[in-house]
Backbone as a printed PyTorch tensor [residue, N CA C, xyz], in Angstrom:
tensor([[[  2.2770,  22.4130,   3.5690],
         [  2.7860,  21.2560,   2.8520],
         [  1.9730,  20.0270,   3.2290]],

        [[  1.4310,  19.1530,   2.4540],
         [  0.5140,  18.0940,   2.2740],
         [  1.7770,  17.1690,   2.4600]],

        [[  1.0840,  15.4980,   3.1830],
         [  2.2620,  14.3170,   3.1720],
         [  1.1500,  13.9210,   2.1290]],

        [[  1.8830,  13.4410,   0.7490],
         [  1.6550,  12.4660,  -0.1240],
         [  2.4740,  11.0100,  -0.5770]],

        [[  2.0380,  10.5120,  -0.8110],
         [  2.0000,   8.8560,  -1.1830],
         [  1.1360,   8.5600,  -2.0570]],

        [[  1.5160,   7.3840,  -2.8570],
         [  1.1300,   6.5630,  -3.6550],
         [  1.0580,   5.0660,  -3.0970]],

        [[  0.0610,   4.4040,  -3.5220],
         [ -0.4080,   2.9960,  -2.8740],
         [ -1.0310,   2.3360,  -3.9400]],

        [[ -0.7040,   0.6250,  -3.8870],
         [ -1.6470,  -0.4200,  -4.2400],
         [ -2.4370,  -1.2320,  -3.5210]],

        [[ -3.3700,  -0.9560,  -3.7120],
         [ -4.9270,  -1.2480,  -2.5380],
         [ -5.5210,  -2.0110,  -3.3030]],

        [[ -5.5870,  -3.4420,  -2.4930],
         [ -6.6060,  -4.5700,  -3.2930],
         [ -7.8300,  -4.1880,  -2.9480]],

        [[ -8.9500,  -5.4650,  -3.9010],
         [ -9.8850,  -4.8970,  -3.7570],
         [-10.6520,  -6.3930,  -3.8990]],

        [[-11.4970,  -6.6270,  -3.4620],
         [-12.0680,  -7.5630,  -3.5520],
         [-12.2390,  -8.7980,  -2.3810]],

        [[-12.3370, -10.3590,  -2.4810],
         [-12.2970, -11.3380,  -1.6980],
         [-10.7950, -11.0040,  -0.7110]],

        [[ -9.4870, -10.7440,  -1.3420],
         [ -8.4950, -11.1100,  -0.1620],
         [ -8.2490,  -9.1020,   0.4360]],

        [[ -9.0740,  -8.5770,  -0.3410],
         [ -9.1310,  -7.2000,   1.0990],
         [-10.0900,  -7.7610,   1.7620]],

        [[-10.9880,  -8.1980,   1.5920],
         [-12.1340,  -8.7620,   2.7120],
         [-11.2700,  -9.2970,   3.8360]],

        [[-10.9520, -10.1610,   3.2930],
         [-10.1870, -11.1220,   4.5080],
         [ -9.0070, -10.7830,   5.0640]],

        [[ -8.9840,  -9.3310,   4.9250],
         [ -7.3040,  -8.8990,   5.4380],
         [ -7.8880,  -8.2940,   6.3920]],

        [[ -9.1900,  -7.3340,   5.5880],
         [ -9.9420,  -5.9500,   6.6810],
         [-10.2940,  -7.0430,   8.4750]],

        [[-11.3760,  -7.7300,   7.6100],
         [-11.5920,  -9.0340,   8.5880],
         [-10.0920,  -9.8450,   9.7840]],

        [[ -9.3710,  -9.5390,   8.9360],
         [ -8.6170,  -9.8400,   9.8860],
         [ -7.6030,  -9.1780,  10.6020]],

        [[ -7.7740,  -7.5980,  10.5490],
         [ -7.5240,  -6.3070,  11.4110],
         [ -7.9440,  -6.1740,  12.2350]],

        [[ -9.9610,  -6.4230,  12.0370],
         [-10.4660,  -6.5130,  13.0740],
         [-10.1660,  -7.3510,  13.8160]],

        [[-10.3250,  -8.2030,  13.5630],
         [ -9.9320,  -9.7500,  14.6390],
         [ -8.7170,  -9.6730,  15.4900]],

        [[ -7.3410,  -9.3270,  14.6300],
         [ -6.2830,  -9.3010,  15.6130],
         [ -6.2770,  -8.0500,  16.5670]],

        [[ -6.9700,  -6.5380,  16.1600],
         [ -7.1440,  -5.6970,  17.2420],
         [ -8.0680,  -5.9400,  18.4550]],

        [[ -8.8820,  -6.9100,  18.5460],
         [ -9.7090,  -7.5570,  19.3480],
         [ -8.8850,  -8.4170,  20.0840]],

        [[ -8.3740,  -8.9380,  19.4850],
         [ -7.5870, -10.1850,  19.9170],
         [ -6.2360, -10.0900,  21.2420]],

        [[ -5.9650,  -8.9170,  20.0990],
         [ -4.5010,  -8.5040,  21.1870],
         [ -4.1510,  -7.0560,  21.2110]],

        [[ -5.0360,  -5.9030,  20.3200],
         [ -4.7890,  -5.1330,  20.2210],
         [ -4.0400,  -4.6970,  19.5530]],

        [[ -4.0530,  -2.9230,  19.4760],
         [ -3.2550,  -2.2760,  17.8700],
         [ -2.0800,  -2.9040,  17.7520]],

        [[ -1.9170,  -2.6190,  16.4050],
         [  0.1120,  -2.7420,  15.7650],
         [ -0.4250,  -1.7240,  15.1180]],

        [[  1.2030,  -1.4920,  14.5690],
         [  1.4690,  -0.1620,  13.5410],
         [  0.8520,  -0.5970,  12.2350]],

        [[  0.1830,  -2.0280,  11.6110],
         [ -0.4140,  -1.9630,  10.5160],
         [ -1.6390,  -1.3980,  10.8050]],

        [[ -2.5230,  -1.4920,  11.7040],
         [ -4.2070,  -1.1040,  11.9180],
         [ -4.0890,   0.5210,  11.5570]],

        [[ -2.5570,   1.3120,  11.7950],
         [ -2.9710,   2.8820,  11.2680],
         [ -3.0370,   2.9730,   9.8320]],

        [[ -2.9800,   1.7060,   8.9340],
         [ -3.6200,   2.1740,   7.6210],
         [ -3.9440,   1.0990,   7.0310]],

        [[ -4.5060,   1.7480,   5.6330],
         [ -5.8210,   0.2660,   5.1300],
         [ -4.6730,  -0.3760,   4.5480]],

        [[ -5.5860,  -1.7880,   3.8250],
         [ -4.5400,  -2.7600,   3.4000],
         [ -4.0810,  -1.9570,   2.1110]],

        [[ -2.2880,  -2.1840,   1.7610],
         [ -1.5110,  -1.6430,   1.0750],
         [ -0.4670,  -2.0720,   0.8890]],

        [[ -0.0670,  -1.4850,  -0.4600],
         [  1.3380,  -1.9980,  -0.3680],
         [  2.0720,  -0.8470,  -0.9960]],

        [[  2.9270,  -0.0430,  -0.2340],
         [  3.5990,   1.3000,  -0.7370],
         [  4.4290,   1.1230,  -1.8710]],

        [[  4.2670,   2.0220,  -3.0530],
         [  5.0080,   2.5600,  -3.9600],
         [  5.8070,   3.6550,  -3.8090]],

        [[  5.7150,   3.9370,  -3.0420],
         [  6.5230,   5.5550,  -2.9740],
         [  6.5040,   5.6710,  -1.4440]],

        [[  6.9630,   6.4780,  -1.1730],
         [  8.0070,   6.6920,   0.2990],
         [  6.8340,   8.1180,   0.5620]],

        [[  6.4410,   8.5350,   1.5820],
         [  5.7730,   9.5950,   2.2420],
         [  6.7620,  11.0140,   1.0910]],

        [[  5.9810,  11.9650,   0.4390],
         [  6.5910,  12.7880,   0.6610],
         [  6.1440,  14.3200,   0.0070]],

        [[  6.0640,  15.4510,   0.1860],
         [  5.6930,  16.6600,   1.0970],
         [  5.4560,  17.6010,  -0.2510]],

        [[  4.2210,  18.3630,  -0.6170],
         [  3.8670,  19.5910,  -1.4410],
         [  2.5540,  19.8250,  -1.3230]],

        [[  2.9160,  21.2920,  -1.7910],
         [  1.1250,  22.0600,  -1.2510],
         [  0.5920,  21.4370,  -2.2260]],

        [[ -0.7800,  21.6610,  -1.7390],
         [ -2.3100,  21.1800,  -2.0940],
         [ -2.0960,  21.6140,  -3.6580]],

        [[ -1.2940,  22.6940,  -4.0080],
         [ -1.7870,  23.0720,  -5.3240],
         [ -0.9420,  22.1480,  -6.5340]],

        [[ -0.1750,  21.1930,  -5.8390],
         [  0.7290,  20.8070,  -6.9210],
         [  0.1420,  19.2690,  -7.0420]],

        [[ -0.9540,  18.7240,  -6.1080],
         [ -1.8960,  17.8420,  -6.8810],
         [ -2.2200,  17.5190,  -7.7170]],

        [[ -2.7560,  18.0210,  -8.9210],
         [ -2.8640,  17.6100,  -9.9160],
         [ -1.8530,  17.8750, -10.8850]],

        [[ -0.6220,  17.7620, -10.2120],
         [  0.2990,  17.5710, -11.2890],
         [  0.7600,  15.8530, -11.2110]],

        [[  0.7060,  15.4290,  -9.9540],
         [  0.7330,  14.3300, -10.0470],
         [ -0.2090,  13.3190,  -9.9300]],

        [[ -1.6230,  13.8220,  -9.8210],
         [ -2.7390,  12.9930, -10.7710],
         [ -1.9760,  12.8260, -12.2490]],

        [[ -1.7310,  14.0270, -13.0700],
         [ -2.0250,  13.6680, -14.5110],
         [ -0.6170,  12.8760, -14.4130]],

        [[  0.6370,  12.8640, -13.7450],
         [  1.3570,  12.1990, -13.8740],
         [  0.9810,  10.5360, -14.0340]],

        [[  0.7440,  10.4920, -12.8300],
         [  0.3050,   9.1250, -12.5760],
         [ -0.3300,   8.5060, -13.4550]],

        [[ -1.5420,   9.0960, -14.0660],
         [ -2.3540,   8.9770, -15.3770],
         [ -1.7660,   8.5000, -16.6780]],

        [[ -0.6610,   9.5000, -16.6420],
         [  0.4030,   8.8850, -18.0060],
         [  1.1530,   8.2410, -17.8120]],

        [[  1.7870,   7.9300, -16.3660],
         [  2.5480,   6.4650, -16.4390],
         [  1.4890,   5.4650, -16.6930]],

        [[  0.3620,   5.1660, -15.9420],
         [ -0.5370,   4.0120, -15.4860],
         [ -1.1630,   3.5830, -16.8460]],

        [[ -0.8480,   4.1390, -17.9490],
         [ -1.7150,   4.4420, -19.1640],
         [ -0.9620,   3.5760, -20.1270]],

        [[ -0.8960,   2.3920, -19.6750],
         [  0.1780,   1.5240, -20.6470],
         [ -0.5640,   0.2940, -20.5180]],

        [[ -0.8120,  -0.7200, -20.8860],
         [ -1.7650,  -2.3590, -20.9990],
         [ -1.0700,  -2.8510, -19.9300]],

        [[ -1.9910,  -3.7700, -19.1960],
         [ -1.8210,  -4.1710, -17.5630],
         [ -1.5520,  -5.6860, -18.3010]],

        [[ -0.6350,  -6.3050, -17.6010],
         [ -0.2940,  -7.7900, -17.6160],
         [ -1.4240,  -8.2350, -16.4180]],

        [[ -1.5150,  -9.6900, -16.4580],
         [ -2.2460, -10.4300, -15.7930],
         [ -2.1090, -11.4500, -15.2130]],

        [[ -1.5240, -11.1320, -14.0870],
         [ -2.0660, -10.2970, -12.9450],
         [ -1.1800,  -9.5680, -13.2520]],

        [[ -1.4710,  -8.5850, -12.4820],
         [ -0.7140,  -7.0240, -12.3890],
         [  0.0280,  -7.3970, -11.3270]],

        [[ -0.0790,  -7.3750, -10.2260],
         [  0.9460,  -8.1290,  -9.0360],
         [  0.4990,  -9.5700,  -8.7290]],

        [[  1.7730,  -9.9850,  -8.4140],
         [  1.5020, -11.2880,  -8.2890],
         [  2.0610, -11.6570,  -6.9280]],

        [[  1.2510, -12.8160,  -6.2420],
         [  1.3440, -12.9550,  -4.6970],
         [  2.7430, -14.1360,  -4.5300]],

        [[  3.8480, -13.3280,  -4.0150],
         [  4.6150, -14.2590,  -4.4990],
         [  4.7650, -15.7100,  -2.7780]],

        [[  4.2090, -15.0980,  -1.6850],
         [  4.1810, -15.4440,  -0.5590],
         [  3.6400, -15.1960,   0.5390]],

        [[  2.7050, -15.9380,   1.7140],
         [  2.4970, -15.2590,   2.6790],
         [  3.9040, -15.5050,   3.5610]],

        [[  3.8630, -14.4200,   4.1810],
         [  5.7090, -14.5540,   5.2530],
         [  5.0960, -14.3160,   6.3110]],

        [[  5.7350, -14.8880,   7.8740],
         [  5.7110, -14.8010,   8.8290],
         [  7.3240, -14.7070,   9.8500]],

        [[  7.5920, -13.4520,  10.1300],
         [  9.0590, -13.1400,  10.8520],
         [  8.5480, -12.8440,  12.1810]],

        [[  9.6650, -13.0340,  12.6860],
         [  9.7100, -12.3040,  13.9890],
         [  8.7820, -11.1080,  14.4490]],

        [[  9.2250,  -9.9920,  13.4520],
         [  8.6930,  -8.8370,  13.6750],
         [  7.9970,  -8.3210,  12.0420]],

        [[  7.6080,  -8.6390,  11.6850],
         [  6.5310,  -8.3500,  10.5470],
         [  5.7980,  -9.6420,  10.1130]],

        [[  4.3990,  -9.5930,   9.9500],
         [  3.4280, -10.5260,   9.4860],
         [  3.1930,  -9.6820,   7.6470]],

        [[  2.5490, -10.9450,   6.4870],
         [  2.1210, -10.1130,   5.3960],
         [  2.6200, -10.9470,   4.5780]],

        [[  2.6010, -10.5540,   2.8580],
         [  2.1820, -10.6190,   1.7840],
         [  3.1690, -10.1330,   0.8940]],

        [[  4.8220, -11.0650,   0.3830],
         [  5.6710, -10.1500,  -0.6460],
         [  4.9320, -10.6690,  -1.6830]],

        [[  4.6520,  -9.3380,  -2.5360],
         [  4.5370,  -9.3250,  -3.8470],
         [  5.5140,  -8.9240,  -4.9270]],

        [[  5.3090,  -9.3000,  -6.0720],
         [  6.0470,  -9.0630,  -7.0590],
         [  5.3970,  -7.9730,  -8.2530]],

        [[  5.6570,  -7.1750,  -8.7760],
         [  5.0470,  -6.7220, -10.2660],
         [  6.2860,  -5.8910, -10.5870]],

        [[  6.9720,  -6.3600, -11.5390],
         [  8.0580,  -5.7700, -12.4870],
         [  7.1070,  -4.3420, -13.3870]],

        [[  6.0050,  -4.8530, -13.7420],
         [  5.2080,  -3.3550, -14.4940],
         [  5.0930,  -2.6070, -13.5570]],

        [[  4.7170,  -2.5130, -12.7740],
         [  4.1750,  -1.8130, -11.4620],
         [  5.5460,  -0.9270, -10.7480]],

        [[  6.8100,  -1.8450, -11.0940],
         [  7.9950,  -0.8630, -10.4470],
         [  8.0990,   0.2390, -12.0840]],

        [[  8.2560,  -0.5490, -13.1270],
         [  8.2870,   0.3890, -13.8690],
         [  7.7210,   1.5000, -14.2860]],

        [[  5.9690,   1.4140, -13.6390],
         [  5.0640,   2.3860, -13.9410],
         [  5.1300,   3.5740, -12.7430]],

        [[  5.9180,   3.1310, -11.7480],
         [  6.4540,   3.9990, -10.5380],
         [  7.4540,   4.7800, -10.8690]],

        [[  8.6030,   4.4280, -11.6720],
         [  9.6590,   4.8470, -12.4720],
         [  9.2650,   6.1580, -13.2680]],

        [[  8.5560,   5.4260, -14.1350],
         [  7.7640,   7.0300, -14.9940],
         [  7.2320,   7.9720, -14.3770]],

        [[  6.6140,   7.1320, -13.4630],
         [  5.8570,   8.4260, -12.1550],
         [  6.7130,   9.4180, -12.2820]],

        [[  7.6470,   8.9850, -11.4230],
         [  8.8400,   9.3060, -10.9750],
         [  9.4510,  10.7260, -11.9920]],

        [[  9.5010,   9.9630, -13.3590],
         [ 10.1000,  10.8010, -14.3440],
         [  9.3240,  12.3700, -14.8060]],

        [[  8.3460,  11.6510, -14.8520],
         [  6.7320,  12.6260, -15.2490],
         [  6.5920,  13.7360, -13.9280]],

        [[  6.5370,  13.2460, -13.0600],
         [  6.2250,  14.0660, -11.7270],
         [  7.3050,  14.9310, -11.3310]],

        [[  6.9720,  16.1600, -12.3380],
         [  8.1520,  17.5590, -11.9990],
         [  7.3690,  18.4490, -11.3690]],

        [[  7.4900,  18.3800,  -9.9790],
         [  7.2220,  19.8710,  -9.3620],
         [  8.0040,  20.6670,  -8.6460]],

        [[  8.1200,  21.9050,  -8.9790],
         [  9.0620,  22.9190,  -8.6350],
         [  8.7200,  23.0470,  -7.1310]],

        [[  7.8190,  22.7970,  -6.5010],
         [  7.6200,  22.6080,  -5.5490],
         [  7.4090,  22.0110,  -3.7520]],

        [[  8.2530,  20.6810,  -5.1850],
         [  8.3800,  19.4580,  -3.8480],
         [  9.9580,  19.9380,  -3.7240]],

        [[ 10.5240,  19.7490,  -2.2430],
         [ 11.6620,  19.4690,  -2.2120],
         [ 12.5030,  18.5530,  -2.2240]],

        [[ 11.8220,  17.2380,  -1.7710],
         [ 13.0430,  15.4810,  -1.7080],
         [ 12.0880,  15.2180,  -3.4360]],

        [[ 13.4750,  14.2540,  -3.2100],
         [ 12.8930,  13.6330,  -4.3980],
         [ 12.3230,  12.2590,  -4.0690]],

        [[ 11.5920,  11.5670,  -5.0230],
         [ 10.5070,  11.0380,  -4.6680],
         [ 11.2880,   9.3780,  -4.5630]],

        [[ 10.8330,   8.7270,  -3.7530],
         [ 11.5200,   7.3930,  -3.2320],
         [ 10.5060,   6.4230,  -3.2760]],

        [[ 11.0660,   5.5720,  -4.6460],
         [ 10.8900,   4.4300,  -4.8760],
         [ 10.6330,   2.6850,  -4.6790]],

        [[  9.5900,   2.0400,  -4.2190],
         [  9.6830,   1.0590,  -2.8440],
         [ 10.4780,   0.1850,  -4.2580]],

        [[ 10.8860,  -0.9640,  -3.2450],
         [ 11.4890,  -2.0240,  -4.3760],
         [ 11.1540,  -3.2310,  -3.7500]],

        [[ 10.9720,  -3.0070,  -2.5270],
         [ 10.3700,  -4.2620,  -1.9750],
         [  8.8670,  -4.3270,  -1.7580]],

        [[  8.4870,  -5.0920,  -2.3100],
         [  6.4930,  -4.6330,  -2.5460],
         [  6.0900,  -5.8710,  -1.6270]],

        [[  5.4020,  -5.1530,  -1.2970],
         [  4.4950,  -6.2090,  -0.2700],
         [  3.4530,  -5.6150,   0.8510]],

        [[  2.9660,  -6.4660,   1.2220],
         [  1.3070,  -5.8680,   1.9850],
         [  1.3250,  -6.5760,   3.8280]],

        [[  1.7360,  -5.0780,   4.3850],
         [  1.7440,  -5.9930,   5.7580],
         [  0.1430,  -6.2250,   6.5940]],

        [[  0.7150,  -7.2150,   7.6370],
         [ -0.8790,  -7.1540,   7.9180],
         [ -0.5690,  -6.8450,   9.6470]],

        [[  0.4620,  -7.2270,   9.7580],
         [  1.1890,  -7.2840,  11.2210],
         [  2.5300,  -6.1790,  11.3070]],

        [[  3.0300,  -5.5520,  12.3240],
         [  4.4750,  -5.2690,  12.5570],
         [  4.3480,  -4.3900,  14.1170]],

        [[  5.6730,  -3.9810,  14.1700],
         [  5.4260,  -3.5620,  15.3770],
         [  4.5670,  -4.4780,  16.3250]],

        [[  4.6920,  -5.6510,  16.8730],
         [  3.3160,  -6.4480,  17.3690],
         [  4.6570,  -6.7560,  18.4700]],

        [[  4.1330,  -7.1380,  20.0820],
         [  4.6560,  -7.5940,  21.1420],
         [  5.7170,  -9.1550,  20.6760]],

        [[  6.1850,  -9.6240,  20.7660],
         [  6.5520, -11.1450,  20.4430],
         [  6.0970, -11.8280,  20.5630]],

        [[  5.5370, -11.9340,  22.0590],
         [  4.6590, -13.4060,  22.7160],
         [  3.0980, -13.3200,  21.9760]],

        [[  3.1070, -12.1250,  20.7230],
         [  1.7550, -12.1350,  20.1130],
         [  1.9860, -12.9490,  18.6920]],

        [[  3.2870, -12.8330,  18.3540],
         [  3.4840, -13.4100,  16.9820],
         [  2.9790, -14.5600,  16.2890]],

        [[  3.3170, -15.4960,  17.6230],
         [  2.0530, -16.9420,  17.2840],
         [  0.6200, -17.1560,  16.5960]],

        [[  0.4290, -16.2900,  17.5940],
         [ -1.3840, -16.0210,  17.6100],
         [ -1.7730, -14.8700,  16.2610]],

        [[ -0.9120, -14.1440,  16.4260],
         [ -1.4400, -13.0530,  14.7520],
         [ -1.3320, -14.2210,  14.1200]],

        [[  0.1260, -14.6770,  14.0000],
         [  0.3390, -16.1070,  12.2760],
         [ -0.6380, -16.9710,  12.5130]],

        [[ -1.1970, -17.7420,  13.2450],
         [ -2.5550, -18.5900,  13.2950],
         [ -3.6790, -18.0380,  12.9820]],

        [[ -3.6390, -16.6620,  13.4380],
         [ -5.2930, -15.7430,  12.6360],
         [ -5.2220, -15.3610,  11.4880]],

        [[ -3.9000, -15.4910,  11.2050],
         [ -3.7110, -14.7830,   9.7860],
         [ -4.2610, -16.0060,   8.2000]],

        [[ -3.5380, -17.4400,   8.5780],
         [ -3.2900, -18.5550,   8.4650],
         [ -4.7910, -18.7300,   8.1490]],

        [[ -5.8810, -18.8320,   9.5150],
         [ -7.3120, -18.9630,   9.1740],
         [ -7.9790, -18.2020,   8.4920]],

        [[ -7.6850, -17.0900,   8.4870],
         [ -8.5460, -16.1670,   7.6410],
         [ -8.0160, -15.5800,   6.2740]],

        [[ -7.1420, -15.6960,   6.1010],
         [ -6.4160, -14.7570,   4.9100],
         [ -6.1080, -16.0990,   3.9110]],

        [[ -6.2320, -16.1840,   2.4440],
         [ -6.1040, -16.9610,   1.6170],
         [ -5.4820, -16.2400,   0.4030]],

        [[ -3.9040, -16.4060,   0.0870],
         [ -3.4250, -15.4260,  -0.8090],
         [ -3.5930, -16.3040,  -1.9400]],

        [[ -4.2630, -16.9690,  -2.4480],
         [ -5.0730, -17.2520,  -3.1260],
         [ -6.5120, -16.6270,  -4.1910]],

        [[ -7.3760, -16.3070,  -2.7420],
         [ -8.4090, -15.2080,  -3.2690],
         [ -7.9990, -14.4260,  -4.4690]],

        [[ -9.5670, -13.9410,  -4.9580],
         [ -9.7790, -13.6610,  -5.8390],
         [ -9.3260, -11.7450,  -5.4760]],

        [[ -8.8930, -10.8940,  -6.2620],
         [ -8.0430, -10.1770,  -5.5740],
         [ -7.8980,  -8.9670,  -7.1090]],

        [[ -8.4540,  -7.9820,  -7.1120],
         [ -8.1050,  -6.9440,  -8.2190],
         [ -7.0900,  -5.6200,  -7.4510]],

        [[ -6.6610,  -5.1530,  -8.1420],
         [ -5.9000,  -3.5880,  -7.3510],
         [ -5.7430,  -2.7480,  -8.1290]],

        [[ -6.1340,  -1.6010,  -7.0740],
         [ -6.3210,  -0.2360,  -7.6820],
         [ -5.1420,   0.5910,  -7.0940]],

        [[ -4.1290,   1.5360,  -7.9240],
         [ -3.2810,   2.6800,  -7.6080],
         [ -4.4060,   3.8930,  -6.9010]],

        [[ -3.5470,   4.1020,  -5.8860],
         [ -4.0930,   5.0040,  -5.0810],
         [ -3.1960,   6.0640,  -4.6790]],

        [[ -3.7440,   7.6330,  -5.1700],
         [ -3.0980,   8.6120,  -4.5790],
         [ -3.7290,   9.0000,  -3.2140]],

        [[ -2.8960,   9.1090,  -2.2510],
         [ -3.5400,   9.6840,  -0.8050],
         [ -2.6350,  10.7300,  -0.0780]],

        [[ -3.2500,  11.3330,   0.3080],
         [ -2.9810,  12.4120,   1.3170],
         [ -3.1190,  12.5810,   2.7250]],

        [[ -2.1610,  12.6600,   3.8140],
         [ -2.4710,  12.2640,   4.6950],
         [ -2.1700,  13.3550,   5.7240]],

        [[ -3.0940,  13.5570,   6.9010],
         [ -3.3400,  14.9240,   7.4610],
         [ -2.7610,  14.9250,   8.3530]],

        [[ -2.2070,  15.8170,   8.8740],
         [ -1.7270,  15.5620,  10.4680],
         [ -2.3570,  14.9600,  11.4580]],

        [[ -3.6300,  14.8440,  11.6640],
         [ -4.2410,  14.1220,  12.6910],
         [ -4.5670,  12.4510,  12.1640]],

        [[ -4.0130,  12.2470,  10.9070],
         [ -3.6530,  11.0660,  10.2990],
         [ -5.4670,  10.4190,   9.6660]],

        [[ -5.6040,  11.5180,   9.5740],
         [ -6.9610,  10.7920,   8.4680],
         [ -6.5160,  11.0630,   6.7700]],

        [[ -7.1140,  10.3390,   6.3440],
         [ -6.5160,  10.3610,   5.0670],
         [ -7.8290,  10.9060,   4.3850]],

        [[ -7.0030,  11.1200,   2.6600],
         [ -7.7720,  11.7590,   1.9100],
         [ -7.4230,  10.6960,   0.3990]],

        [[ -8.6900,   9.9690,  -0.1740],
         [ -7.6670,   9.4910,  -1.4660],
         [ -8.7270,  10.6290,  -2.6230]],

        [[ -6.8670,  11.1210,  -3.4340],
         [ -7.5280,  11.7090,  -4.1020],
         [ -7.6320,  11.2500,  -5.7070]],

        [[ -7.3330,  10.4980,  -5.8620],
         [ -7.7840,   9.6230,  -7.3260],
         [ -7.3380,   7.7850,  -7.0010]],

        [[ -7.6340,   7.3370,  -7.5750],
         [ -7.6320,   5.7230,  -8.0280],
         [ -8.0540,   5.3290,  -9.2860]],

        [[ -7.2390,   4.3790,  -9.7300],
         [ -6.6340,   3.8450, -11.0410],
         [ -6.6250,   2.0750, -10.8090]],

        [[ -7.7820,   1.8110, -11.7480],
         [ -8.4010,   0.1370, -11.0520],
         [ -7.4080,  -0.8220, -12.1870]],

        [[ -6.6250,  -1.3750, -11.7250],
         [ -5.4140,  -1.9740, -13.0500],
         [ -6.0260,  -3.7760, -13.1440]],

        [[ -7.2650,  -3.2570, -13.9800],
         [ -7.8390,  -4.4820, -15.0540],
         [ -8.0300,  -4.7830, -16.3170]]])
């Protein structure tokens, strides 16, 4: 059984400055639980079928994603800074709906859970981080990250291995 997920992965000026600023805060103060994956923002919840039922949810995905993209496709509704999570809520009403169809489209006799829906969208850059670090991530974050930037995103199917390297096996550039 394969762990699969679905993701929205920017692309452009503000992944620059997010990647850029992974590096920086793992230098700085060392890992959090965001540095184990690239910048993202989950659509779907982790969840479990063999290799062979892949391209059932490529072509799924394909026929939800296959509808005219509004502009922007997500929209940056805030940078947030808490206690215990640093990052980026976003908004896209198409984007929950094109997860929905996923959802509907993606019949495999093979998965057992059913597939779980994010509703809260957003892109962390921080979590899991010590407290007395929280300052210092939000000031690096602050200098380097501009949710502003110029910023495209692509749907991403990935697969992820037990030794936690990933595999993406299609992307869908929503321009």
């Amino acid at each position: 059984m394969g762990e699969l997920i679905v993701y929205a992965c920017p692309i452009g000026k503000l992944a620059e400055q997010i990647e850029n600023y992974f590096e920086q805060s793992q230098r700085m103060v060392g890992r959090n639980a965001a540095h184990a994956y690239m910048p993202h923002c989950t659509l779907t919840g982790f969840f479990h079928d063999v290799e062979t039922a892949i391209p059932l949810y490529l072509q799924a995905l394909d026929r939800a994603l296959a509808q005219p993209y509004p502009q922007p496709v997500i929209t940056i509704v805030q940078m947030t800074f808490r206690p215990d999570w640093h990052g980026l809520e976003l908004r896209s009403d198409w984007l929950t709906q094109r997860m929905s169809d996923f959802a509907n489209l993606a019949h495999a006799p093979t998965r057992r859970e059913n597939l779980r829906l994010k509703t809260w969208l957003h892109l962390s850059f921080a979590y899991e981080f010590q407290s007395e670090q929280g300052e210092q991530l939000a000031d690096l974050a602050r200098q380097l990250i501009c949710p502003e930037a110029s910023v495209d995103w692509e749907v991403r199917f990935y697969q992820r291995y037990p030794d936690r390297t990933w595999n993406c096996h299609q992307s869908w550039l929503l321009k």
